[in-house]
Amino acid sequence: MTRFIIRRLLAMILVMFVISLLTFLLFEAIPNGDPALRLAGRSATALEIQEIRHKYGFDQPIYVQYGRTMKNIFTGQAYSYTQGFNVLDEIRSGLPATLSLAFGAGIIWLLTSIVVGTLAAIKAGRYTDRVLTVLAMIGVSFPPFFLGAVLIYFLGYKANIFPLGGYVKLTANPVQWFTHLVLPWFTLSVLFIGFYSRVLRSTILDTINEDYVRTAKAKGLSERQVLIRHILRNSLIPIISLWGLDIAQVIGGGAILTESVYNLHGVGQLAAESIGKLDIIPILVITMLTAFAVVFLAAVIDILYAFLDPRIRLAA
Amino acid sequence: MATTSATGTEFSGETAALLAEGEGLPPGIGPWALAWRRLRRNKTALAFGGLFILIVVVCLLAPVYSHAIAHIGPADETYLSKPFNVKTQEFAVSPTGIPIGPTWHSRFFLGADANGRDVAVRLLYGGRNSLEIGFVATMITMVLALILGVWSGYFRGISDGVINRFLDIIWAYPAVLLGVTLGTVLAVGGIGPLHGTALLVPAIVIGIVYIPYVAKPVRGQVLTLREREFVDAARQQGLSHARIMFSEILPNLASTIIVFFPLILANAILLEAALTYLGAGVQPPNASWGTMISDGISTIPAAFHNVLVPGIMLVLCVLSINVFGDGLRDALDPRAKVRIAH
């Protein structure tokens, strides 16, 4: 187990290192992305640009620049070149909105797709299954920003049921927090429900023909017990692992479209705005944060796996 | 279509056996003919496949619609200051800045946008660009993923390790975040001689983002294929590696390629719209469904048809590809060996 954890950590550090290096080099490669020019402003003289370049160390070799940037990030001293704020503070202030969005939507899409997927599998080939299949297809075909715009227009402007966007802190006003998040939760969930329910449907259909399911039925267990204790328990494994990784991506800015269209000021929107301004530091930090979250949650999932599936526990 | 050479296209003996069971089929029917029979029975998939072809044809006819019916180009803003319809004194954009909605006339059939341009004409021209980017991106993904997947699965060893790590790293980025970062950087800098506003730039970005989603399953399949008897036989006949990869391995990947093509195409068209919405995809003056939606969102609530029209078209197009692709997968791979993580 200790060896497993150490290997896991080393892999995580390697992936994070390469991702940070690639992102850093990507932005170095932009021809007119020179941050000194942006910092100096339009009317700067060549001398002023030279001074800024020297002050921020843009004239040093690239590996020195990379090393210093990483040091700044890990000591919490990473400042955005063009927007001026402390990146870690900015991410921290965006995190409550993103976490509320991620976990709220995550619970909705997980539970809904379990119900929908199970129903479609039980009724496989029949009318219910076909309707659910078409609904799932519609779900994965909707771009979040379009769905968001439609919902804001009809339920916000027209019907006046929900606010037009923005985020209210849970601690400030729980009711407002909830009403501001209902539409984003729904928008983010739709795509995942479509995808997850299809995956669950096919895993259940695979599991239904297993020997142990037949044995359980032969023992005289009720349909319900067979479904919950024998079929679902095994079929949920791939879903749970997908869920963990998707949540990690959503926290690390993966909900960039939903956050932007609802103006939630979360981590994703910060990434979107920074990319628009070619501001490398926030993007570096956010992509590293995502990689970290993905690898960390992948480890958590492995432990959950062992808990759900004794065969894994015995093999290890 | 339904040819099976001695070494060639047998995509899964198990699958064929499963299909042939109790269906009263003539003996000796090939796997492709079997797949075609299954697909033909799936009327929903065929209907949506037809819808997709219809969308493609209509978008290709954009210049015809523009010249012969609407008599207005996709970028024409000429009707801003004077009424476009002298009889009814209708303005494309009212003096208060509100664009006209659907008129059901030949001009401004689906209304105008905030710049007084014809939404219907732009919809078709934009659709051409969206579909073009989708197809080019999918081709890029498929070709590169096949090269990487077949190479690493066939030769294994160090190159496999390097390619696999590379795929893992692309995978660890959220697709949209990677696409937006690459898209912004390349839109500013261009790619070599290619200008940053060229349509090919978002196509290349999208093509790169989806490589691991195809390359990894292909690699897995090649790893098992290379151990099969017919590959062994080819090797002992003294065939070169290139020959084995092309004439022994590649034909056996055909069903995988066919199943992945619509999946990647649908996702590529969606990602194009997403990148454009975030300012990292199609750049002005080019139009696409993505640019139309993101332009339209800024005019909410005055002219909602500017969002609704391109949005519905985009959803219909992606939905038709998805449903047809699902039918295709059921026909070719009923036991769902090929599964895509999004």
PDB file of C-alpha atoms in Angstrom, chain B residues 65-334:
ATOM      1  CA  TYR B  65     -29.871  30.729 -51.429  1.00  0.00           C
ATOM      2  CA  SER B  66     -27.909  33.936 -51.004  1.00  0.00           C
ATOM      3  CA  HIS B  67     -27.953  34.888 -54.729  1.00  0.00           C
ATOM      4  CA  ALA B  68     -31.221  33.476 -55.996  1.00  0.00           C
ATOM      5  CA  ILE B  69     -33.627  33.771 -53.056  1.00  0.00           C
ATOM      6  CA  ALA B  70     -32.463  36.277 -50.450  1.00  0.00           C
ATOM      7  CA  HIS B  71     -30.435  38.502 -52.808  1.00  0.00           C
ATOM      8  CA  ILE B  72     -28.164  39.486 -49.947  1.00  0.00           C
ATOM      9  CA  GLY B  73     -24.653  38.358 -49.012  1.00  0.00           C
ATOM     10  CA  PRO B  74     -23.677  36.882 -45.621  1.00  0.00           C
ATOM     11  CA  ALA B  75     -21.766  40.014 -44.586  1.00  0.00           C
ATOM     12  CA  ASP B  76     -24.013  42.692 -46.202  1.00  0.00           C
ATOM     13  CA  GLU B  77     -25.087  45.426 -43.803  1.00  0.00           C
ATOM     14  CA  THR B  78     -26.585  47.628 -46.533  1.00  0.00           C
ATOM     15  CA  TYR B  79     -30.097  47.747 -45.083  1.00  0.00           C
ATOM     16  CA  LEU B  80     -29.170  49.475 -41.857  1.00  0.00           C
ATOM     17  CA  SER B  81     -30.121  53.059 -42.823  1.00  0.00           C
ATOM     18  CA  LYS B  82     -33.029  52.526 -45.225  1.00  0.00           C
ATOM     19  CA  PRO B  83     -36.041  50.188 -45.032  1.00  0.00           C
ATOM     20  CA  PHE B  84     -35.430  46.879 -46.802  1.00  0.00           C
ATOM     21  CA  ASN B  85     -39.098  46.630 -47.716  1.00  0.00           C
ATOM     22  CA  VAL B  86     -40.341  49.855 -49.287  1.00  0.00           C
ATOM     23  CA  LYS B  87     -44.030  48.875 -49.129  1.00  0.00           C
ATOM     24  CA  THR B  88     -44.202  48.054 -45.429  1.00  0.00           C
ATOM     25  CA  GLN B  89     -41.395  50.433 -44.419  1.00  0.00           C
ATOM     26  CA  GLU B  90     -39.720  47.658 -42.392  1.00  0.00           C
ATOM     27  CA  PHE B  91     -36.190  48.183 -41.131  1.00  0.00           C
ATOM     28  CA  ALA B  92     -33.687  45.370 -40.694  1.00  0.00           C
ATOM     29  CA  VAL B  93     -32.634  47.017 -37.464  1.00  0.00           C
ATOM     30  CA  SER B  94     -35.107  49.455 -35.930  1.00  0.00           C
ATOM     31  CA  PRO B  95     -33.911  53.007 -35.147  1.00  0.00           C
ATOM     32  CA  THR B  96     -33.775  51.941 -31.482  1.00  0.00           C
ATOM     33  CA  GLY B  97     -31.302  49.199 -32.405  1.00  0.00           C
ATOM     34  CA  ILE B  98     -33.584  46.163 -32.250  1.00  0.00           C
ATOM     35  CA  PRO B  99     -33.047  43.729 -35.155  1.00  0.00           C
ATOM     36  CA  ILE B 100     -36.132  42.445 -36.950  1.00  0.00           C
ATOM     37  CA  GLY B 101     -37.369  38.935 -36.120  1.00  0.00           C
ATOM     38  CA  PRO B 102     -38.399  36.236 -38.616  1.00  0.00           C
ATOM     39  CA  THR B 103     -40.346  37.894 -41.464  1.00  0.00           C
ATOM     40  CA  TRP B 104     -41.254  34.872 -43.634  1.00  0.00           C
ATOM     41  CA  HIS B 105     -40.230  36.914 -46.698  1.00  0.00           C
ATOM     42  CA  SER B 106     -37.456  35.716 -48.968  1.00  0.00           C
ATOM     43  CA  ARG B 107     -35.184  38.376 -47.505  1.00  0.00           C
ATOM     44  CA  PHE B 108     -34.668  38.323 -43.727  1.00  0.00           C
ATOM     45  CA  PHE B 109     -36.626  35.074 -43.653  1.00  0.00           C
ATOM     46  CA  LEU B 110     -35.225  34.310 -40.206  1.00  0.00           C
ATOM     47  CA  GLY B 111     -34.760  37.954 -39.263  1.00  0.00           C
ATOM     48  CA  ALA B 112     -31.660  40.105 -39.028  1.00  0.00           C
ATOM     49  CA  ASP B 113     -28.814  40.331 -36.538  1.00  0.00           C
ATOM     50  CA  ALA B 114     -27.673  43.458 -34.685  1.00  0.00           C
ATOM     51  CA  ASN B 115     -25.628  44.551 -37.729  1.00  0.00           C
ATOM     52  CA  GLY B 116     -28.558  44.199 -40.112  1.00  0.00           C
ATOM     53  CA  ARG B 117     -27.252  41.015 -41.713  1.00  0.00           C
ATOM     54  CA  ASP B 118     -29.601  38.264 -42.925  1.00  0.00           C
ATOM     55  CA  VAL B 119     -29.702  35.494 -40.279  1.00  0.00           C
ATOM     56  CA  ALA B 120     -30.834  32.780 -42.691  1.00  0.00           C
ATOM     57  CA  VAL B 121     -27.993  33.499 -45.139  1.00  0.00           C
ATOM     58  CA  ARG B 122     -25.447  33.655 -42.355  1.00  0.00           C
ATOM     59  CA  LEU B 123     -26.843  30.446 -40.884  1.00  0.00           C
ATOM     60  CA  LEU B 124     -26.077  28.535 -44.074  1.00  0.00           C
ATOM     61  CA  TYR B 125     -22.655  30.117 -44.638  1.00  0.00           C
ATOM     62  CA  GLY B 126     -21.816  29.651 -40.948  1.00  0.00           C
ATOM     63  CA  GLY B 127     -22.968  26.050 -41.165  1.00  0.00           C
ATOM     64  CA  ARG B 128     -20.555  25.467 -44.008  1.00  0.00           C
ATOM     65  CA  ASN B 129     -17.696  26.687 -41.839  1.00  0.00           C
ATOM     66  CA  SER B 130     -18.827  24.716 -38.779  1.00  0.00           C
ATOM     67  CA  LEU B 131     -19.146  21.509 -40.797  1.00  0.00           C
ATOM     68  CA  GLU B 132     -15.865  22.133 -42.602  1.00  0.00           C
ATOM     69  CA  ILE B 133     -14.010  22.617 -39.323  1.00  0.00           C
ATOM     70  CA  GLY B 134     -15.720  19.550 -37.880  1.00  0.00           C
ATOM     71  CA  PHE B 135     -14.755  17.328 -40.802  1.00  0.00           C
ATOM     72  CA  VAL B 136     -11.185  18.605 -41.078  1.00  0.00           C
ATOM     73  CA  ALA B 137     -10.663  18.298 -37.303  1.00  0.00           C
ATOM     74  CA  THR B 138     -12.071  14.767 -37.312  1.00  0.00           C
ATOM     75  CA  MET B 139      -9.786  13.768 -40.179  1.00  0.00           C
ATOM     76  CA  ILE B 140      -6.793  15.208 -38.316  1.00  0.00           C
ATOM     77  CA  THR B 141      -7.754  13.328 -35.142  1.00  0.00           C
ATOM     78  CA  MET B 142      -8.365  10.039 -36.946  1.00  0.00           C
ATOM     79  CA  VAL B 143      -5.176  10.106 -39.035  1.00  0.00           C
ATOM     80  CA  LEU B 144      -2.859  11.142 -36.192  1.00  0.00           C
ATOM     81  CA  ALA B 145      -4.571   8.850 -33.661  1.00  0.00           C
ATOM     82  CA  LEU B 146      -4.290   5.895 -36.038  1.00  0.00           C
ATOM     83  CA  ILE B 147      -0.617   6.553 -36.699  1.00  0.00           C
ATOM     84  CA  LEU B 148       0.158   6.957 -32.981  1.00  0.00           C
ATOM     85  CA  GLY B 149      -2.107   4.107 -31.837  1.00  0.00           C
ATOM     86  CA  VAL B 150      -0.974   1.571 -34.433  1.00  0.00           C
ATOM     87  CA  TRP B 151       2.685   2.520 -34.060  1.00  0.00           C
ATOM     88  CA  SER B 152       2.739   2.281 -30.251  1.00  0.00           C
ATOM     89  CA  GLY B 153       0.591  -0.841 -30.111  1.00  0.00           C
ATOM     90  CA  TYR B 154       2.555  -2.626 -32.824  1.00  0.00           C
ATOM     91  CA  PHE B 155       6.113  -1.793 -31.839  1.00  0.00           C
ATOM     92  CA  ARG B 156       5.552  -1.410 -28.084  1.00  0.00           C
ATOM     93  CA  GLY B 157       8.796  -0.680 -26.228  1.00  0.00           C
ATOM     94  CA  ILE B 158      10.154   2.819 -25.723  1.00  0.00           C
ATOM     95  CA  SER B 159       8.142   4.583 -28.433  1.00  0.00           C
ATOM     96  CA  ASP B 160       4.987   3.109 -26.887  1.00  0.00           C
ATOM     97  CA  GLY B 161       5.967   4.468 -23.479  1.00  0.00           C
ATOM     98  CA  VAL B 162       6.670   7.947 -24.849  1.00  0.00           C
ATOM     99  CA  ILE B 163       3.494   8.084 -26.955  1.00  0.00           C
ATOM    100  CA  ASN B 164       1.412   6.819 -24.048  1.00  0.00           C
ATOM    101  CA  ARG B 165       2.764   9.465 -21.641  1.00  0.00           C
ATOM    102  CA  PHE B 166       2.127  12.116 -24.287  1.00  0.00           C
ATOM    103  CA  LEU B 167      -1.487  10.957 -24.648  1.00  0.00           C
ATOM    104  CA  ASP B 168      -1.896  10.903 -20.852  1.00  0.00           C
ATOM    105  CA  ILE B 169      -0.793  14.503 -20.633  1.00  0.00           C
ATOM    106  CA  ILE B 170      -3.241  15.719 -23.284  1.00  0.00           C
ATOM    107  CA  TRP B 171      -5.883  13.692 -21.430  1.00  0.00           C
ATOM    108  CA  ALA B 172      -5.166  15.336 -18.072  1.00  0.00           C
ATOM    109  CA  TYR B 173      -6.137  18.762 -19.447  1.00  0.00           C
ATOM    110  CA  PRO B 174      -9.881  19.436 -19.528  1.00  0.00           C
ATOM    111  CA  ALA B 175     -10.725  19.383 -23.267  1.00  0.00           C
ATOM    112  CA  VAL B 176     -12.262  22.864 -23.373  1.00  0.00           C
ATOM    113  CA  LEU B 177      -9.462  24.453 -21.313  1.00  0.00           C
ATOM    114  CA  LEU B 178      -6.768  22.932 -23.540  1.00  0.00           C
ATOM    115  CA  GLY B 179      -8.659  23.913 -26.681  1.00  0.00           C
ATOM    116  CA  VAL B 180      -9.119  27.490 -25.504  1.00  0.00           C
ATOM    117  CA  THR B 181      -5.479  27.862 -24.474  1.00  0.00           C
ATOM    118  CA  LEU B 182      -4.149  26.440 -27.743  1.00  0.00           C
ATOM    119  CA  GLY B 183      -6.772  28.324 -29.741  1.00  0.00           C
ATOM    120  CA  THR B 184      -5.920  31.686 -28.191  1.00  0.00           C
ATOM    121  CA  VAL B 185      -2.189  31.227 -28.574  1.00  0.00           C
ATOM    122  CA  LEU B 186      -2.505  30.146 -32.216  1.00  0.00           C
ATOM    123  CA  ALA B 187      -5.120  32.794 -33.054  1.00  0.00           C
ATOM    124  CA  VAL B 188      -2.611  35.426 -31.952  1.00  0.00           C
ATOM    125  CA  GLY B 189       0.470  33.856 -33.456  1.00  0.00           C
ATOM    126  CA  GLY B 190      -0.836  31.771 -36.336  1.00  0.00           C
ATOM    127  CA  ILE B 191       0.806  28.465 -37.281  1.00  0.00           C
ATOM    128  CA  GLY B 192       3.869  29.050 -39.422  1.00  0.00           C
ATOM    129  CA  PRO B 193       2.660  30.561 -42.699  1.00  0.00           C
ATOM    130  CA  LEU B 194      -0.969  30.152 -41.620  1.00  0.00           C
ATOM    131  CA  HIS B 195      -2.617  33.369 -40.444  1.00  0.00           C
ATOM    132  CA  GLY B 196      -4.275  33.223 -37.026  1.00  0.00           C
ATOM    133  CA  THR B 197      -7.739  33.982 -38.394  1.00  0.00           C
ATOM    134  CA  ALA B 198      -7.684  31.086 -40.881  1.00  0.00           C
ATOM    135  CA  LEU B 199     -10.429  28.482 -40.452  1.00  0.00           C
ATOM    136  CA  LEU B 200      -7.789  25.777 -40.387  1.00  0.00           C
ATOM    137  CA  VAL B 201      -6.436  27.009 -37.029  1.00  0.00           C
ATOM    138  CA  PRO B 202      -9.439  25.973 -34.876  1.00  0.00           C
ATOM    139  CA  ALA B 203      -9.679  22.758 -36.924  1.00  0.00           C
ATOM    140  CA  ILE B 204      -6.084  21.865 -36.040  1.00  0.00           C
ATOM    141  CA  VAL B 205      -6.614  22.752 -32.367  1.00  0.00           C
ATOM    142  CA  ILE B 206      -9.750  20.602 -32.118  1.00  0.00           C
ATOM    143  CA  GLY B 207      -8.054  17.803 -34.030  1.00  0.00           C
ATOM    144  CA  ILE B 208      -5.215  17.710 -31.494  1.00  0.00           C
ATOM    145  CA  VAL B 209      -7.486  17.813 -28.429  1.00  0.00           C
ATOM    146  CA  TYR B 210      -9.349  14.615 -29.367  1.00  0.00           C
ATOM    147  CA  ILE B 211      -6.321  12.497 -30.358  1.00  0.00           C
ATOM    148  CA  PRO B 212      -6.017  10.519 -27.079  1.00  0.00           C
ATOM    149  CA  TYR B 213      -9.710   9.607 -27.068  1.00  0.00           C
ATOM    150  CA  VAL B 214      -9.168   7.619 -30.282  1.00  0.00           C
ATOM    151  CA  ALA B 215      -5.481   6.706 -30.054  1.00  0.00           C
ATOM    152  CA  LYS B 216      -5.827   4.893 -26.700  1.00  0.00           C
ATOM    153  CA  PRO B 217      -8.574   2.444 -27.741  1.00  0.00           C
ATOM    154  CA  VAL B 218      -6.820   1.884 -31.085  1.00  0.00           C
ATOM    155  CA  ARG B 219      -3.582   1.065 -29.277  1.00  0.00           C
ATOM    156  CA  GLY B 220      -5.418  -1.387 -27.020  1.00  0.00           C
ATOM    157  CA  GLN B 221      -6.920  -3.148 -30.008  1.00  0.00           C
ATOM    158  CA  VAL B 222      -3.600  -3.319 -31.854  1.00  0.00           C
ATOM    159  CA  LEU B 223      -1.963  -4.840 -28.765  1.00  0.00           C
ATOM    160  CA  THR B 224      -4.318  -7.821 -29.003  1.00  0.00           C
ATOM    161  CA  LEU B 225      -4.372  -7.950 -32.829  1.00  0.00           C
ATOM    162  CA  ARG B 226      -0.604  -8.254 -33.094  1.00  0.00           C
ATOM    163  CA  GLU B 227      -0.737 -11.535 -31.143  1.00  0.00           C
ATOM    164  CA  ARG B 228      -3.316 -13.087 -33.497  1.00  0.00           C
ATOM    165  CA  GLU B 229      -2.474 -16.007 -35.775  1.00  0.00           C
ATOM    166  CA  PHE B 230      -2.918 -14.176 -39.067  1.00  0.00           C
ATOM    167  CA  VAL B 231      -0.373 -11.548 -38.015  1.00  0.00           C
ATOM    168  CA  ASP B 232       1.977 -14.352 -37.015  1.00  0.00           C
ATOM    169  CA  ALA B 233       1.475 -15.974 -40.396  1.00  0.00           C
ATOM    170  CA  ALA B 234       2.175 -12.723 -42.206  1.00  0.00           C
ATOM    171  CA  ARG B 235       5.318 -12.250 -40.172  1.00  0.00           C
ATOM    172  CA  GLN B 236       6.558 -15.732 -41.017  1.00  0.00           C
ATOM    173  CA  GLN B 237       5.893 -15.114 -44.697  1.00  0.00           C
ATOM    174  CA  GLY B 238       8.492 -12.389 -44.311  1.00  0.00           C
ATOM    175  CA  LEU B 239       6.203  -9.390 -44.819  1.00  0.00           C
ATOM    176  CA  SER B 240       7.635  -6.044 -43.779  1.00  0.00           C
ATOM    177  CA  HIS B 241       6.349  -4.200 -40.693  1.00  0.00           C
ATOM    178  CA  ALA B 242       4.757  -1.539 -42.873  1.00  0.00           C
ATOM    179  CA  ARG B 243       2.977  -4.174 -44.952  1.00  0.00           C
ATOM    180  CA  ILE B 244       1.680  -5.975 -41.843  1.00  0.00           C
ATOM    181  CA  MET B 245       0.415  -2.737 -40.329  1.00  0.00           C
ATOM    182  CA  PHE B 246      -1.353  -1.685 -43.535  1.00  0.00           C
ATOM    183  CA  SER B 247      -2.787  -4.899 -44.873  1.00  0.00           C
ATOM    184  CA  GLU B 248      -3.213  -7.018 -41.730  1.00  0.00           C
ATOM    185  CA  ILE B 249      -3.810  -4.663 -38.777  1.00  0.00           C
ATOM    186  CA  LEU B 250      -5.507  -1.660 -40.396  1.00  0.00           C
ATOM    187  CA  PRO B 251      -8.428  -3.539 -42.048  1.00  0.00           C
ATOM    188  CA  ASN B 252      -9.279  -5.005 -38.642  1.00  0.00           C
ATOM    189  CA  LEU B 253      -9.536  -1.506 -37.189  1.00  0.00           C
ATOM    190  CA  ALA B 254     -12.127  -0.529 -39.797  1.00  0.00           C
ATOM    191  CA  SER B 255     -15.168  -0.964 -37.569  1.00  0.00           C
ATOM    192  CA  THR B 256     -13.495   0.981 -34.751  1.00  0.00           C
ATOM    193  CA  ILE B 257     -12.701   3.827 -37.135  1.00  0.00           C
ATOM    194  CA  ILE B 258     -16.248   3.884 -38.483  1.00  0.00           C
ATOM    195  CA  VAL B 259     -17.705   3.923 -34.957  1.00  0.00           C
ATOM    196  CA  PHE B 260     -15.419   6.713 -33.767  1.00  0.00           C
ATOM    197  CA  PHE B 261     -15.849   8.963 -36.795  1.00  0.00           C
ATOM    198  CA  PRO B 262     -19.366  10.278 -36.005  1.00  0.00           C
ATOM    199  CA  LEU B 263     -18.573  10.501 -32.276  1.00  0.00           C
ATOM    200  CA  ILE B 264     -15.541  12.703 -32.885  1.00  0.00           C
ATOM    201  CA  LEU B 265     -17.346  14.680 -35.598  1.00  0.00           C
ATOM    202  CA  ALA B 266     -20.233  15.541 -33.249  1.00  0.00           C
ATOM    203  CA  ASN B 267     -17.850  16.518 -30.461  1.00  0.00           C
ATOM    204  CA  ALA B 268     -15.638  18.525 -32.833  1.00  0.00           C
ATOM    205  CA  ILE B 269     -18.602  20.603 -34.031  1.00  0.00           C
ATOM    206  CA  LEU B 270     -19.637  21.203 -30.408  1.00  0.00           C
ATOM    207  CA  LEU B 271     -16.086  22.141 -29.390  1.00  0.00           C
ATOM    208  CA  GLU B 272     -15.818  24.572 -32.321  1.00  0.00           C
ATOM    209  CA  ALA B 273     -18.899  26.387 -31.047  1.00  0.00           C
ATOM    210  CA  ALA B 274     -17.559  26.351 -27.477  1.00  0.00           C
ATOM    211  CA  LEU B 275     -14.134  27.698 -28.456  1.00  0.00           C
ATOM    212  CA  THR B 276     -15.721  30.390 -30.604  1.00  0.00           C
ATOM    213  CA  TYR B 277     -18.023  31.366 -27.741  1.00  0.00           C
ATOM    214  CA  LEU B 278     -14.914  31.848 -25.589  1.00  0.00           C
ATOM    215  CA  GLY B 279     -13.184  33.851 -28.357  1.00  0.00           C
ATOM    216  CA  ALA B 280     -10.622  31.191 -29.262  1.00  0.00           C
ATOM    217  CA  GLY B 281     -12.236  29.565 -32.286  1.00  0.00           C
ATOM    218  CA  VAL B 282     -13.471  31.039 -35.551  1.00  0.00           C
ATOM    219  CA  GLN B 283     -12.285  34.655 -35.846  1.00  0.00           C
ATOM    220  CA  PRO B 284     -14.139  37.465 -37.624  1.00  0.00           C
ATOM    221  CA  PRO B 285     -14.849  38.101 -40.493  1.00  0.00           C
ATOM    222  CA  ASN B 286     -15.610  34.369 -40.810  1.00  0.00           C
ATOM    223  CA  ALA B 287     -18.961  33.189 -39.455  1.00  0.00           C
ATOM    224  CA  SER B 288     -19.916  29.872 -37.890  1.00  0.00           C
ATOM    225  CA  TRP B 289     -22.805  28.679 -35.741  1.00  0.00           C
ATOM    226  CA  GLY B 290     -20.565  29.370 -32.756  1.00  0.00           C
ATOM    227  CA  THR B 291     -19.927  33.014 -33.726  1.00  0.00           C
ATOM    228  CA  MET B 292     -23.639  33.530 -34.399  1.00  0.00           C
ATOM    229  CA  ILE B 293     -24.646  32.184 -30.969  1.00  0.00           C
ATOM    230  CA  SER B 294     -22.022  34.195 -29.131  1.00  0.00           C
ATOM    231  CA  ASP B 295     -22.942  37.380 -31.068  1.00  0.00           C
ATOM    232  CA  GLY B 296     -26.587  36.642 -30.328  1.00  0.00           C
ATOM    233  CA  ILE B 297     -26.032  36.194 -26.587  1.00  0.00           C
ATOM    234  CA  SER B 298     -24.899  39.820 -26.407  1.00  0.00           C
ATOM    235  CA  THR B 299     -28.245  40.953 -27.863  1.00  0.00           C
ATOM    236  CA  ILE B 300     -30.407  39.153 -25.268  1.00  0.00           C
ATOM    237  CA  PRO B 301     -33.209  39.962 -24.550  1.00  0.00           C
ATOM    238  CA  ALA B 302     -33.969  42.234 -27.545  1.00  0.00           C
ATOM    239  CA  ALA B 303     -33.513  39.713 -30.341  1.00  0.00           C
ATOM    240  CA  PHE B 304     -33.557  36.184 -29.009  1.00  0.00           C
ATOM    241  CA  HIS B 305     -33.931  34.628 -32.460  1.00  0.00           C
ATOM    242  CA  ASN B 306     -30.244  35.489 -32.979  1.00  0.00           C
ATOM    243  CA  VAL B 307     -29.398  32.829 -30.364  1.00  0.00           C
ATOM    244  CA  LEU B 308     -32.252  30.437 -31.016  1.00  0.00           C
ATOM    245  CA  VAL B 309     -31.834  29.992 -34.788  1.00  0.00           C
ATOM    246  CA  PRO B 310     -28.139  29.009 -34.913  1.00  0.00           C
ATOM    247  CA  GLY B 311     -28.474  27.139 -31.591  1.00  0.00           C
ATOM    248  CA  ILE B 312     -31.298  24.919 -32.813  1.00  0.00           C
ATOM    249  CA  MET B 313     -29.434  24.254 -36.057  1.00  0.00           C
ATOM    250  CA  LEU B 314     -26.306  23.294 -34.104  1.00  0.00           C
ATOM    251  CA  VAL B 315     -28.238  20.971 -31.763  1.00  0.00           C
ATOM    252  CA  LEU B 316     -30.111  19.349 -34.668  1.00  0.00           C
ATOM    253  CA  CYS B 317     -26.883  18.758 -36.555  1.00  0.00           C
ATOM    254  CA  VAL B 318     -25.016  17.289 -33.571  1.00  0.00           C
ATOM    255  CA  LEU B 319     -28.058  15.263 -32.499  1.00  0.00           C
ATOM    256  CA  SER B 320     -28.451  13.739 -35.964  1.00  0.00           C
ATOM    257  CA  ILE B 321     -24.780  12.715 -36.008  1.00  0.00           C
ATOM    258  CA  ASN B 322     -25.039  11.272 -32.493  1.00  0.00           C
ATOM    259  CA  VAL B 323     -28.182   9.209 -33.129  1.00  0.00           C
ATOM    260  CA  PHE B 324     -26.884   7.925 -36.458  1.00  0.00           C
ATOM    261  CA  GLY B 325     -23.510   7.157 -34.891  1.00  0.00           C
ATOM    262  CA  ASP B 326     -25.219   5.265 -32.065  1.00  0.00           C
ATOM    263  CA  GLY B 327     -27.103   3.170 -34.601  1.00  0.00           C
ATOM    264  CA  LEU B 328     -23.875   2.571 -36.476  1.00  0.00           C
ATOM    265  CA  ARG B 329     -22.202   1.352 -33.301  1.00  0.00           C
ATOM    266  CA  ASP B 330     -25.096  -0.963 -32.491  1.00  0.00           C
ATOM    267  CA  ALA B 331     -24.827  -2.403 -35.988  1.00  0.00           C
ATOM    268  CA  LEU B 332     -21.047  -2.826 -36.099  1.00  0.00           C
ATOM    269  CA  ASP B 333     -20.221  -3.499 -32.496  1.00  0.00           C
ATOM    270  CA  PRO B 334     -23.339  -4.737 -30.704  1.00  0.00           C
TER     271      PRO B 334
END
